[in-house]
C-alpha atoms as an extended CHARMM CRD file, in Angstrom:
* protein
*
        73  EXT
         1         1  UNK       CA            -74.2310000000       36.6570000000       63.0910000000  PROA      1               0.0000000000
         2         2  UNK       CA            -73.1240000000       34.3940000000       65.6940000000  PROA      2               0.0000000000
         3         3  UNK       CA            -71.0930000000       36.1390000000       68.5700000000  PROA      3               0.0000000000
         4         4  UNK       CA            -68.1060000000       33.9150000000       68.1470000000  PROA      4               0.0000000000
         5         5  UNK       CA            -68.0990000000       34.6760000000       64.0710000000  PROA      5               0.0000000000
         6         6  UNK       CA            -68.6060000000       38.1380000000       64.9410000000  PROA      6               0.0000000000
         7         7  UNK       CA            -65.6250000000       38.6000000000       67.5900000000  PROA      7               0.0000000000
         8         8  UNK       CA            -63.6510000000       36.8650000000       64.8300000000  PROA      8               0.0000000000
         9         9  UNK       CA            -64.6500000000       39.3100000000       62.5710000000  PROA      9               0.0000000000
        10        10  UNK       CA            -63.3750000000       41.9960000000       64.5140000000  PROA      10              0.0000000000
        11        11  UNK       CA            -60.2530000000       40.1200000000       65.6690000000  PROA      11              0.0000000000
        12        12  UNK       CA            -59.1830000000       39.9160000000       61.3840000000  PROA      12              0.0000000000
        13        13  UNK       CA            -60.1830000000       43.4040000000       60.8650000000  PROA      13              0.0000000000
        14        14  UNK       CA            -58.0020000000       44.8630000000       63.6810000000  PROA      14              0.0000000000
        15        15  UNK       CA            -55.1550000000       42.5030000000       62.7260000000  PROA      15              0.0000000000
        16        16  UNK       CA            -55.6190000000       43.7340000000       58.8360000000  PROA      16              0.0000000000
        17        17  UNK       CA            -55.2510000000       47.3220000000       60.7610000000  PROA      17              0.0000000000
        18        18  UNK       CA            -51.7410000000       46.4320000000       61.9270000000  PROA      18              0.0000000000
        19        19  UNK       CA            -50.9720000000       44.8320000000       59.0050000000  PROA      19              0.0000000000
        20        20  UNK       CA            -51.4550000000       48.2460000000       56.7660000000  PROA      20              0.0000000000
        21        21  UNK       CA            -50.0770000000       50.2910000000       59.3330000000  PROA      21              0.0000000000
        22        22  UNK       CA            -46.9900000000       48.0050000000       59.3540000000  PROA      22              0.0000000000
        23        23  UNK       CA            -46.8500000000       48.1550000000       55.3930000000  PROA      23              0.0000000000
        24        24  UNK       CA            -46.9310000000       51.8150000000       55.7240000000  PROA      24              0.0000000000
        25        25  UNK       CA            -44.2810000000       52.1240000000       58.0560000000  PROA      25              0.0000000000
        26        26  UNK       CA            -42.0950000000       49.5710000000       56.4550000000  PROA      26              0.0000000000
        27        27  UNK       CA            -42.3940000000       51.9700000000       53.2120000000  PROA      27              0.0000000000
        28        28  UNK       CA            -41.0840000000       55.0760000000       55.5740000000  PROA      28              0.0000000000
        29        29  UNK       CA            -38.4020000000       53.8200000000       56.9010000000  PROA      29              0.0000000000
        30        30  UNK       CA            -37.1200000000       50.4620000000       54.8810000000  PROA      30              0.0000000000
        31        31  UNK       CA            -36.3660000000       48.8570000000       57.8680000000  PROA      31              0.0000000000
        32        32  UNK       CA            -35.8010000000       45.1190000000       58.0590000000  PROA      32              0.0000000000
        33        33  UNK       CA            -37.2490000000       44.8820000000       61.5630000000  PROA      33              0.0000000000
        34        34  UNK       CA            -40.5110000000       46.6300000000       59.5860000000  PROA      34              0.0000000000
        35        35  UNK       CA            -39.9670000000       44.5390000000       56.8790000000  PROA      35              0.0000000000
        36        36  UNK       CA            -39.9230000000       41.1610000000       59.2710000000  PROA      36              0.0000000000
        37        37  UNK       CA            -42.8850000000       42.1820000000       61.0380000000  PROA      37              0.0000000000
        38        38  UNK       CA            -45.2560000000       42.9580000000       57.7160000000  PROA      38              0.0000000000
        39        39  UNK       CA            -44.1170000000       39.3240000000       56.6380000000  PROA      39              0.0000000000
        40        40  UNK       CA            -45.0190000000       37.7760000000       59.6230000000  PROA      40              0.0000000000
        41        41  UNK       CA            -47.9800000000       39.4200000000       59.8790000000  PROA      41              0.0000000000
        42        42  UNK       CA            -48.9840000000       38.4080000000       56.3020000000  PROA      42              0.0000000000
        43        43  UNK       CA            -48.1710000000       35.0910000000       57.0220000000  PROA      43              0.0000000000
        44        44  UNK       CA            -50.7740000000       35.6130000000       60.1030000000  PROA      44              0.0000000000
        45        45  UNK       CA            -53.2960000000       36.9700000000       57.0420000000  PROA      45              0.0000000000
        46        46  UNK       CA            -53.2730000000       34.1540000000       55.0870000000  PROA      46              0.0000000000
        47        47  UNK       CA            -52.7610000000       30.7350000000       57.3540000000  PROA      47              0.0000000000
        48        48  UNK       CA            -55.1980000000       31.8050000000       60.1830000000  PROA      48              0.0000000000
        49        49  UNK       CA            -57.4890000000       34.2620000000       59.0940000000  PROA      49              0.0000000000
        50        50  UNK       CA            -57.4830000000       32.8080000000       55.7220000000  PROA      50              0.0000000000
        51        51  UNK       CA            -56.8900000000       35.4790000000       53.0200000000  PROA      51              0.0000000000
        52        52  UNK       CA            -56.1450000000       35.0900000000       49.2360000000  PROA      52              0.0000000000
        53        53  UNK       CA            -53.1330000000       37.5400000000       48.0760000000  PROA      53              0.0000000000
        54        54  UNK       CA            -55.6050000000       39.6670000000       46.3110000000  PROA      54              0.0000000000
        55        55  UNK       CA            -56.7910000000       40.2120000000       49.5560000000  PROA      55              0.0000000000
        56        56  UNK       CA            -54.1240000000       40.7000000000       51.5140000000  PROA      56              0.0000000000
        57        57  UNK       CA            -53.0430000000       43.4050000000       48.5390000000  PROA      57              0.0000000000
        58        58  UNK       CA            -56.5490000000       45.3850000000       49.3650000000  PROA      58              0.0000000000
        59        59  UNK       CA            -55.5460000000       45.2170000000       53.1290000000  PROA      59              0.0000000000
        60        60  UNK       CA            -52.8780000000       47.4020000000       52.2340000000  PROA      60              0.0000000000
        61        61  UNK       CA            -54.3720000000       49.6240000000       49.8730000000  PROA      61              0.0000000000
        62        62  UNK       CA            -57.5860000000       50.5880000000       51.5890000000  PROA      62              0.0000000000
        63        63  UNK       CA            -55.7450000000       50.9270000000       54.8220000000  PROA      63              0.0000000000
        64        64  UNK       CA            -56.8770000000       47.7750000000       56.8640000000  PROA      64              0.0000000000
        65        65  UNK       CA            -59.8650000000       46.5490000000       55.0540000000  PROA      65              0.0000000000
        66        66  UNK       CA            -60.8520000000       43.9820000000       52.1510000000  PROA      66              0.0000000000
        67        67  UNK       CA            -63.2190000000       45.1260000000       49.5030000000  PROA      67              0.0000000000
        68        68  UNK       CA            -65.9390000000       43.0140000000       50.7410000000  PROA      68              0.0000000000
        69        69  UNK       CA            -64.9680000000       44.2950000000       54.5340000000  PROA      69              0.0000000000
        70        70  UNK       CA            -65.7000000000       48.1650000000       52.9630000000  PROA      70              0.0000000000
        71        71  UNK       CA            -69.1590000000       46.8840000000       50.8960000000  PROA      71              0.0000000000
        72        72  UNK       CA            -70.8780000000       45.1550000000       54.1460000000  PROA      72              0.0000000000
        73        73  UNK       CA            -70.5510000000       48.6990000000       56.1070000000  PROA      73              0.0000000000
């Protein structure tokens, strides 16, 4: 893998991170600061990095990661 594709890599996965962490947190506390921030950073998901909803959905299940993030470890 190319070293730009592969910083980019790691740049999506540690943005998915926030993203479930900020899903998670939103759920705590029902907070519409928490809940601007997850939308935002959804927004983030899918116009720059490029995810599908289904995706975006397994971000927040499997706590940062895609299904096809979790089968290529």
């Amino acid at each position: 893998m190319s070293n730009i594709k592969d910083v980019w890599n790691k740049e999506r996965i540690a943005y998915q991170c926030r993203y479930a962490r900020a899903c998670k947190r939103f759920e705590e506390t029902n907070s519409e600061s928490d809940r601007g921030a997850m939308l935002e950073m959804s927004y983030v998901l899918h116009t720059v990095f490029g995810l599908s909803d289904k995706q975006a959905n397994e971000v927040e299940k499997n706590n940062g990661l895609t299904n096809n993030d979790i089968d290529e470890d």
